[in-house]
Short mmCIF file of C-alpha atoms and ligand atoms in Angstrom, two decimals:
data_model
loop_
_atom_site.label_atom_id
_atom_site.label_comp_id
_atom_site.label_asym_id
_atom_site.label_seq_id
_atom_site.Cartn_x
_atom_site.Cartn_y
_atom_site.Cartn_z
CA MET A 1 8.25 -15.88 12.59
CA THR A 2 11.22 -13.80 11.43
CA ALA A 3 10.63 -10.90 9.03
CA PRO A 4 11.80 -11.52 5.43
CA LEU A 5 15.27 -10.16 4.66
CA PRO A 6 15.05 -6.73 3.04
CA LEU A 7 16.01 -6.63 -0.62
CA LEU A 8 17.66 -3.27 -0.09
CA ASN A 9 19.24 -2.08 3.10
CA VAL A 10 20.81 1.37 3.32
CA ARG A 11 22.71 2.40 6.47
CA ASP A 12 23.93 5.89 7.36
CA LEU A 13 24.50 6.85 3.73
CA GLU A 14 26.22 10.19 3.14
CA VAL A 15 26.76 12.01 -0.14
CA ARG A 16 28.67 15.28 -0.30
CA PHE A 17 29.28 17.36 -3.39
CA ARG A 18 32.14 19.82 -3.61
CA SER A 19 31.05 23.30 -4.41
CA GLY A 20 33.36 26.09 -5.57
CA GLY A 21 36.98 26.45 -4.55
CA ILE A 22 40.15 25.89 -6.50
CA GLY A 23 41.50 22.46 -7.17
CA LEU A 24 42.29 19.82 -9.77
CA PRO A 25 40.17 16.72 -10.21
CA GLY A 26 40.89 14.51 -7.22
CA ILE A 27 43.08 17.15 -5.55
CA THR A 28 41.58 19.70 -3.21
CA LEU A 29 43.63 22.73 -2.23
CA PRO A 30 42.73 23.35 1.39
CA GLY A 31 41.30 26.67 2.43
CA LEU A 32 40.61 28.00 -1.06
CA GLY A 33 36.89 28.43 -0.75
CA VAL A 34 35.97 24.77 -1.07
CA ARG A 35 32.57 24.06 0.44
CA TYR A 36 30.46 20.96 0.51
CA VAL A 37 26.78 20.31 -0.10
CA ASN A 38 25.61 17.55 2.21
CA ALA A 39 23.08 16.24 -0.27
CA VAL A 40 22.40 12.99 1.64
CA ASN A 41 22.97 12.88 5.37
CA GLN A 42 22.95 9.72 7.53
CA VAL A 43 20.15 8.13 5.55
CA SER A 44 19.03 4.65 6.59
CA LEU A 45 16.15 2.77 5.03
CA SER A 46 15.20 -0.68 3.86
CA VAL A 47 12.89 -2.03 1.20
CA ALA A 48 11.36 -5.50 1.31
CA PRO A 49 10.80 -7.62 -1.80
CA GLY A 50 7.68 -6.39 -3.61
CA GLU A 51 7.38 -3.32 -1.39
CA THR A 52 6.71 0.23 -2.58
CA LEU A 53 8.50 3.06 -0.75
CA GLY A 54 7.74 6.68 -1.59
CA ILE A 55 10.33 9.41 -1.08
CA VAL A 56 8.98 12.94 -0.78
CA GLY A 57 10.35 16.37 0.11
CA GLU A 58 10.95 19.79 -1.38
CA SER A 59 13.15 20.43 -4.39
CA GLY A 60 16.83 20.06 -3.52
CA CYS A 61 16.30 17.92 -0.41
CA GLY A 62 18.36 15.09 -1.90
CA LYS A 63 15.78 12.63 -3.28
CA SER A 64 17.48 12.09 -6.64
CA THR A 65 20.94 11.98 -5.10
CA LEU A 66 19.76 9.29 -2.68
CA GLY A 67 18.30 7.24 -5.56
CA ARG A 68 21.47 7.64 -7.58
CA ALA A 69 23.71 6.83 -4.63
CA ILE A 70 21.75 3.61 -3.98
CA LEU A 71 22.45 2.55 -7.56
CA GLN A 72 26.08 3.79 -7.24
CA LEU A 73 25.55 6.38 -9.97
CA VAL A 74 27.12 8.94 -7.63
CA ASP A 75 29.82 8.24 -5.04
CA SER A 76 28.91 8.17 -1.39
CA GLN A 77 31.39 9.24 1.30
CA ALA A 78 30.09 7.12 4.16
CA GLY A 79 27.57 4.45 5.02
CA GLU A 80 26.66 1.26 3.22
CA VAL A 81 24.23 -0.13 0.69
CA ARG A 82 23.32 -3.81 0.82
CA PHE A 83 21.37 -5.44 -1.95
CA ASP A 84 19.99 -8.91 -1.36
CA GLY A 85 22.43 -9.20 1.54
CA ASP A 86 25.52 -8.28 -0.52
CA LEU A 87 27.54 -5.21 0.39
CA ILE A 88 27.78 -2.97 -2.68
CA SER A 89 31.10 -1.20 -2.89
CA THR A 90 32.82 0.96 -5.50
CA ARG A 91 35.98 -0.99 -4.68
CA ASP A 92 34.23 -4.17 -5.77
CA LYS A 93 33.14 -3.71 -9.39
CA ALA A 94 31.53 -7.16 -9.43
CA SER A 95 29.11 -6.10 -6.70
CA ILE A 96 28.08 -3.06 -8.74
CA ALA A 97 27.62 -5.12 -11.88
CA LYS A 98 25.44 -7.52 -9.91
CA LEU A 99 23.37 -4.64 -8.52
CA ARG A 100 22.92 -3.03 -11.94
CA GLY A 101 21.80 -6.40 -13.27
CA ARG A 102 18.88 -6.40 -10.83
CA ALA A 103 18.09 -2.76 -10.10
CA ALA A 104 17.23 0.00 -12.57
CA MET A 105 16.29 3.66 -12.48
CA ILE A 106 13.60 5.47 -14.46
CA PHE A 107 14.32 9.16 -14.86
CA GLN A 108 12.15 12.24 -15.03
CA ASP A 109 12.86 13.43 -18.55
CA PRO A 110 11.81 10.71 -20.96
CA TYR A 111 13.65 12.27 -23.93
CA ALA A 112 16.92 13.09 -22.17
CA SER A 113 17.28 9.53 -20.89
CA LEU A 114 17.30 8.12 -24.44
CA ASN A 115 20.08 8.40 -27.02
CA PRO A 116 18.54 10.54 -29.82
CA LYS A 117 20.58 8.71 -32.48
CA LEU A 118 19.35 5.21 -31.60
CA ASP A 119 15.95 4.00 -32.63
CA VAL A 120 13.98 2.96 -29.58
CA GLY A 121 14.16 -0.74 -30.42
CA GLU A 122 17.96 -0.42 -30.38
CA ALA A 123 17.74 1.44 -27.05
CA VAL A 124 15.96 -1.54 -25.50
CA ALA A 125 18.16 -4.09 -27.33
CA GLU A 126 21.27 -2.33 -25.98
CA VAL A 127 20.21 -3.13 -22.40
CA LEU A 128 19.57 -6.78 -23.30
CA ARG A 129 23.01 -7.01 -24.93
CA VAL A 130 24.93 -5.28 -22.13
CA HIS A 131 23.33 -7.47 -19.48
CA ARG A 132 23.38 -10.61 -21.69
CA LYS A 133 19.77 -11.28 -20.82
CA VAL A 134 18.94 -13.31 -23.95
CA ALA A 135 20.89 -14.94 -26.77
CA PRO A 136 21.73 -12.45 -29.57
CA ASP A 137 19.31 -14.02 -32.05
CA ALA A 138 16.45 -13.82 -29.53
CA ILE A 139 16.90 -10.06 -28.97
CA PRO A 140 14.39 -8.78 -31.60
CA ALA A 141 11.62 -11.01 -30.23
CA ARG A 142 12.37 -9.95 -26.65
CA VAL A 143 12.36 -6.26 -27.66
CA ALA A 144 8.91 -6.73 -29.23
CA GLU A 145 7.73 -8.54 -26.10
CA LEU A 146 8.99 -5.73 -23.83
CA LEU A 147 7.33 -3.07 -26.01
CA ARG A 148 4.02 -4.95 -25.79
CA LEU A 149 4.48 -5.30 -22.04
CA VAL A 150 4.58 -1.52 -21.66
CA GLY A 151 1.59 -1.08 -23.97
CA LEU A 152 3.44 -0.06 -27.15
CA SER A 153 3.20 -1.55 -30.60
CA PRO A 154 6.42 -3.33 -31.64
CA ASP A 155 6.11 -1.33 -34.89
CA LEU A 156 7.38 1.68 -32.95
CA ALA A 157 10.78 -0.01 -32.50
CA ARG A 158 12.19 1.66 -35.62
CA ARG A 159 11.30 5.19 -34.55
CA LYS A 160 13.75 7.65 -33.05
CA PRO A 161 12.88 9.22 -29.65
CA HIS A 162 11.87 12.56 -31.26
CA GLN A 163 9.23 10.70 -33.29
CA LEU A 164 7.48 9.56 -30.09
CA SER A 165 5.28 11.37 -27.57
CA GLY A 166 6.55 12.01 -24.03
CA GLY A 167 4.33 9.20 -22.69
CA GLN A 168 5.60 6.77 -25.32
CA CYS A 169 9.19 7.73 -24.49
CA GLN A 170 8.57 7.14 -20.80
CA ARG A 171 7.17 3.69 -21.66
CA ILE A 172 10.45 3.01 -23.50
CA GLY A 173 12.27 4.09 -20.32
CA ILE A 174 10.18 1.56 -18.38
CA ALA A 175 10.81 -1.13 -21.03
CA ARG A 176 14.56 -0.51 -20.69
CA ALA A 177 14.30 -0.82 -16.92
CA LEU A 178 12.26 -4.04 -17.25
CA ALA A 179 14.72 -5.46 -19.78
CA ILE A 180 17.10 -6.44 -17.00
CA GLU A 181 14.25 -8.32 -15.25
CA PRO A 182 14.79 -6.19 -12.16
CA SER A 183 13.97 -6.87 -8.55
CA LEU A 184 14.12 -3.14 -7.76
CA ILE A 185 13.13 -0.07 -9.76
CA ILE A 186 13.87 3.46 -8.58
CA ALA A 187 11.45 5.77 -10.37
CA ASP A 188 12.62 9.38 -10.03
CA GLU A 189 9.79 11.82 -10.80
CA CYS A 190 9.03 9.49 -13.67
CA VAL A 191 5.76 11.17 -14.67
CA ALA A 192 6.45 14.79 -13.71
CA ALA A 193 7.16 15.83 -17.30
CA LEU A 194 3.95 14.30 -18.69
CA ASP A 195 0.36 15.47 -19.13
CA VAL A 196 -1.95 14.53 -16.28
CA SER A 197 -3.92 11.95 -18.31
CA ILE A 198 -0.70 10.31 -19.51
CA GLN A 199 0.67 10.39 -15.94
CA ALA A 200 -2.20 8.21 -14.78
CA GLN A 201 -1.62 5.71 -17.58
CA ILE A 202 2.10 5.43 -16.81
CA LEU A 203 1.49 5.13 -13.06
CA ASN A 204 -1.14 2.44 -13.57
CA LEU A 205 1.23 0.57 -15.85
CA LEU A 206 4.04 0.79 -13.30
CA MET A 207 1.81 -0.45 -10.49
CA GLU A 208 0.42 -3.29 -12.56
CA LEU A 209 3.94 -4.41 -13.50
CA GLN A 210 5.08 -3.98 -9.91
CA ARG A 211 2.34 -6.31 -8.66
CA ARG A 212 2.66 -8.78 -11.48
CA MET A 213 6.45 -9.11 -11.14
CA ASN A 214 6.67 -8.56 -7.38
CA LEU A 215 9.03 -5.66 -8.01
CA SER A 216 10.30 -3.50 -5.19
CA LEU A 217 9.72 0.11 -6.12
CA ILE A 218 11.23 3.30 -4.75
CA PHE A 219 8.98 6.04 -5.99
CA ILE A 220 10.47 9.54 -5.79
CA SER A 221 7.88 12.25 -6.25
CA HIS A 222 6.75 15.75 -5.40
CA ASP A 223 3.18 14.56 -5.68
CA LEU A 224 2.03 13.53 -2.22
CA GLY A 225 -1.36 12.40 -3.52
CA VAL A 226 0.27 9.96 -5.93
CA VAL A 227 2.64 8.69 -3.26
CA ARG A 228 -0.21 8.13 -0.86
CA HIS A 229 -2.09 6.20 -3.52
CA LEU A 230 0.85 4.07 -4.67
CA CYS A 231 3.15 3.51 -1.73
CA ARG A 232 2.85 1.31 1.31
CA ARG A 233 5.58 3.21 3.14
CA VAL A 234 6.86 6.74 2.78
CA ALA A 235 10.08 8.55 3.72
CA VAL A 236 10.00 12.34 4.11
CA MET A 237 13.32 14.07 3.41
CA TYR A 238 14.45 17.50 4.54
CA LEU A 239 17.89 18.91 3.68
CA GLY A 240 19.38 15.50 2.99
CA ARG A 241 17.92 13.73 6.03
CA ILE A 242 14.95 11.47 6.48
CA VAL A 243 12.84 13.25 9.08
CA GLU A 244 9.90 10.84 9.06
CA LEU A 245 9.53 7.28 7.81
CA GLY A 246 6.61 4.96 8.22
CA PRO A 247 3.47 3.37 6.80
CA ALA A 248 1.98 5.82 4.28
CA ASP A 249 -1.47 5.61 5.92
CA GLU A 250 -0.04 6.59 9.29
CA VAL A 251 2.31 9.31 8.02
CA PHE A 252 -0.39 10.96 5.90
CA ALA A 253 -3.17 10.67 8.47
CA ALA A 254 -1.18 11.71 11.55
CA PRO A 255 2.17 13.27 10.59
CA LYS A 256 4.56 13.32 13.54
CA HIS A 257 7.19 15.72 12.21
CA PRO A 258 6.34 19.43 11.84
CA TYR A 259 7.87 19.38 8.37
CA THR A 260 5.66 16.51 7.21
CA ARG A 261 2.71 18.31 8.69
CA ALA A 262 3.55 21.52 6.80
CA LEU A 263 4.20 19.63 3.58
CA LEU A 264 0.80 17.96 3.80
CA ALA A 265 -0.88 21.25 4.65
CA ALA A 266 0.23 22.55 1.26
CA VAL A 267 -2.13 20.00 -0.35
CA PRO A 268 -5.36 20.53 1.60
CA ASP A 269 -7.41 17.80 -0.06
CA ILE A 270 -4.97 15.01 0.51
CA ASP A 271 -6.80 13.59 3.50
CA PRO A 272 -10.01 15.10 4.83
CA ASP A 273 -9.77 12.85 7.92
CA ARG A 274 -6.40 14.16 9.02
CA VAL A 275 -6.27 14.59 12.79
CA LEU A 276 -4.06 17.69 12.74
CA ALA A 277 -4.93 21.22 11.75
CA PRO A 278 -2.83 22.50 8.88
CA ALA A 279 0.43 24.33 9.58
CA GLN A 280 2.05 26.64 7.08
CA LEU A 281 5.62 26.18 5.93
CA ARG A 282 7.47 29.47 6.36
CA GLY A 283 10.16 30.62 3.96
CA GLU A 284 12.58 28.65 1.86
CA PRO A 285 14.84 25.83 3.05
CA PRO A 286 18.27 27.13 4.18
CA SER A 287 21.17 26.77 1.77
CA PRO A 288 22.54 23.22 1.89
CA LEU A 289 25.99 24.88 1.90
CA ASP A 290 25.24 26.49 5.22
CA LEU A 291 23.12 24.14 7.29
CA PRO A 292 21.78 25.48 10.60
CA ALA A 293 23.04 23.93 13.84
CA GLY A 294 20.74 21.65 15.77
CA CYS A 295 17.61 20.50 13.99
CA PRO A 296 17.94 21.55 10.33
CA PHE A 297 14.21 22.39 10.27
CA HIS A 298 14.23 24.68 13.31
CA PRO A 299 14.43 28.06 11.47
CA ARG A 300 11.13 27.25 9.74
CA CYS A 301 9.45 25.25 12.48
CA PRO A 302 6.42 26.81 14.19
CA HIS A 303 7.13 24.74 17.33
CA ALA A 304 10.89 25.39 17.62
CA GLN A 305 12.28 25.80 21.15
CA ASP A 306 15.80 26.48 22.42
CA ILE A 307 16.81 22.82 22.27
CA CYS A 308 16.00 22.70 18.55
CA ALA A 309 18.62 25.37 17.79
CA GLN A 310 21.14 24.52 20.49
CA GLY A 311 20.81 20.77 21.00
CA ALA A 312 22.08 17.93 18.83
CA THR A 313 20.42 17.16 15.51
CA PRO A 314 17.46 14.92 16.40
CA GLN A 315 17.86 11.34 15.21
CA LEU A 316 15.05 9.10 14.02
CA ARG A 317 13.22 7.39 16.88
CA SER A 318 10.26 5.04 16.80
CA VAL A 319 6.78 6.37 17.46
CA GLY A 320 4.11 3.76 16.79
CA ASP A 321 4.95 2.08 13.49
CA ALA A 322 6.71 5.20 12.21
CA GLN A 323 10.05 6.86 12.91
CA VAL A 324 10.44 10.58 13.44
CA ALA A 325 13.42 12.91 13.92
CA CYS A 326 12.03 15.59 16.25
CA HIS A 327 12.74 16.44 19.89
CA PHE A 328 9.03 16.75 20.53
CA ASP A 329 5.96 14.60 20.34
CA LEU A 330 3.99 16.75 17.96
CA LEU A 331 0.72 14.97 18.63
CA SER A 332 0.84 15.93 22.32
CA MET A 333 3.41 18.77 22.02
CA THR A 334 5.54 17.40 24.83
CA LYS A 335 9.26 16.89 24.79
CA GLN A 336 10.29 13.35 23.94
CA GLY A 337 9.97 11.14 27.03
CA GLU A 338 7.89 13.64 29.04
CA GLU A 339 4.37 13.02 30.24
CA PRO A 340 1.79 15.20 28.46
N1 ATP B 401 26.37 16.82 -9.24
C1 ATP B 401 26.14 17.71 -8.27
N2 ATP B 401 27.10 18.59 -7.89
C2 ATP B 401 26.90 19.48 -6.89
N3 ATP B 401 25.76 19.56 -6.18
C3 ATP B 401 24.76 18.72 -6.53
C4 ATP B 401 24.89 17.76 -7.58
N4 ATP B 401 23.73 17.06 -7.68
C5 ATP B 401 22.91 17.57 -6.73
N5 ATP B 401 23.53 18.57 -6.04
C6 ATP B 401 22.97 19.32 -4.91
O1 ATP B 401 22.55 18.37 -3.94
C7 ATP B 401 21.32 18.75 -3.34
C8 ATP B 401 20.29 17.67 -3.56
O2 ATP B 401 19.95 17.63 -4.94
P1 ATP B 401 18.93 16.57 -5.55
O3 ATP B 401 18.94 16.73 -7.03
O4 ATP B 401 19.25 15.23 -5.02
O5 ATP B 401 17.54 17.07 -4.95
P2 ATP B 401 16.05 16.59 -5.27
O6 ATP B 401 15.38 16.37 -3.96
O7 ATP B 401 16.08 15.46 -6.23
O8 ATP B 401 15.42 17.89 -5.95
P3 ATP B 401 14.27 17.97 -7.08
O9 ATP B 401 12.98 17.70 -6.36
O10 ATP B 401 14.37 19.38 -7.56
O11 ATP B 401 14.57 16.96 -8.15
C9 ATP B 401 20.96 20.10 -3.97
O12 ATP B 401 21.42 21.11 -3.11
C10 ATP B 401 21.72 20.10 -5.28
O13 ATP B 401 22.02 21.41 -5.68
MG1 MG B 402 15.35 15.19 -8.16
#
């Protein structure tokens, strides 16, 4: 039996931001201090229909940029994004419109993602109008239906965002995402700004909707415990690269990249059955403007050897059901391909 086609397929995606230097928009004057942040570096991943993929990693590792680049909210410089088999390209506006009609993002700050001047009913109606999801005269009923779907009373439709709690605002953000009847939602730290009790409510709501509607979900979070609970697969990012990708159970129970291992060690209770002893993460990540040669993790890696600094950047390779970008087999501490 052949595997189902992925809904989303990302290949070798690269996003660079210009930093500093002198230039005019669109014109770069060479040699005048222009530097680039490689926010997303050769990222490949796929998401099946109805699947939940977690993306974790320290602040600044490129999680949000990856999510935004998938939805073409920032430009990418290389690589490709395919959605439902179609190549999405900035040169082909129709492909972007099609993508935005089926994929939505939920952002971290529930207030900032809403227009303060619009009442929240209007904010949801706007999405229905832009995407022509229902006939104009059916919009009020659909808005009420969407508000009920996210556990809000339709009476709240006439309130402005500042008259709602953070949790209520985030539910409006989810209602706006659901308004397009999406196949894919990218939730970027969507509960980080909320109280813990409200976080659980929002996460439960998201998971219930995900199951009920067979949504694919990319769940970006700092919270490894939540990702473990919610996501079938997980991608670990470090300085713009995916360094480990695999089934969440496997990655959390037996991390194969030293970075994943260190990240998990920072949350000691995440899995009492973990097979590896904790390792501490030393220091801060290097500046993304000045990436180290070789493996980008080597300056902080407790297992680094000469090859890690002097060799090529390790690419993802399959180990069991997971993929890992390390020269060594951490579980046996042998170099890739060597006998233990
Ligand atoms: N518009 C931009 N212009 C320049 N640099 C940017 C821009 N957006 C992001 N960056 C840089 O790209 C890198 C990745 O940022 P990104 O916001 O994607 O990280 P993140 O993993 O989402 O972090 P956090 O966990 O703090 O949200 C960082 O070095 C950041 O400073
Ligand atoms: Mg972010």
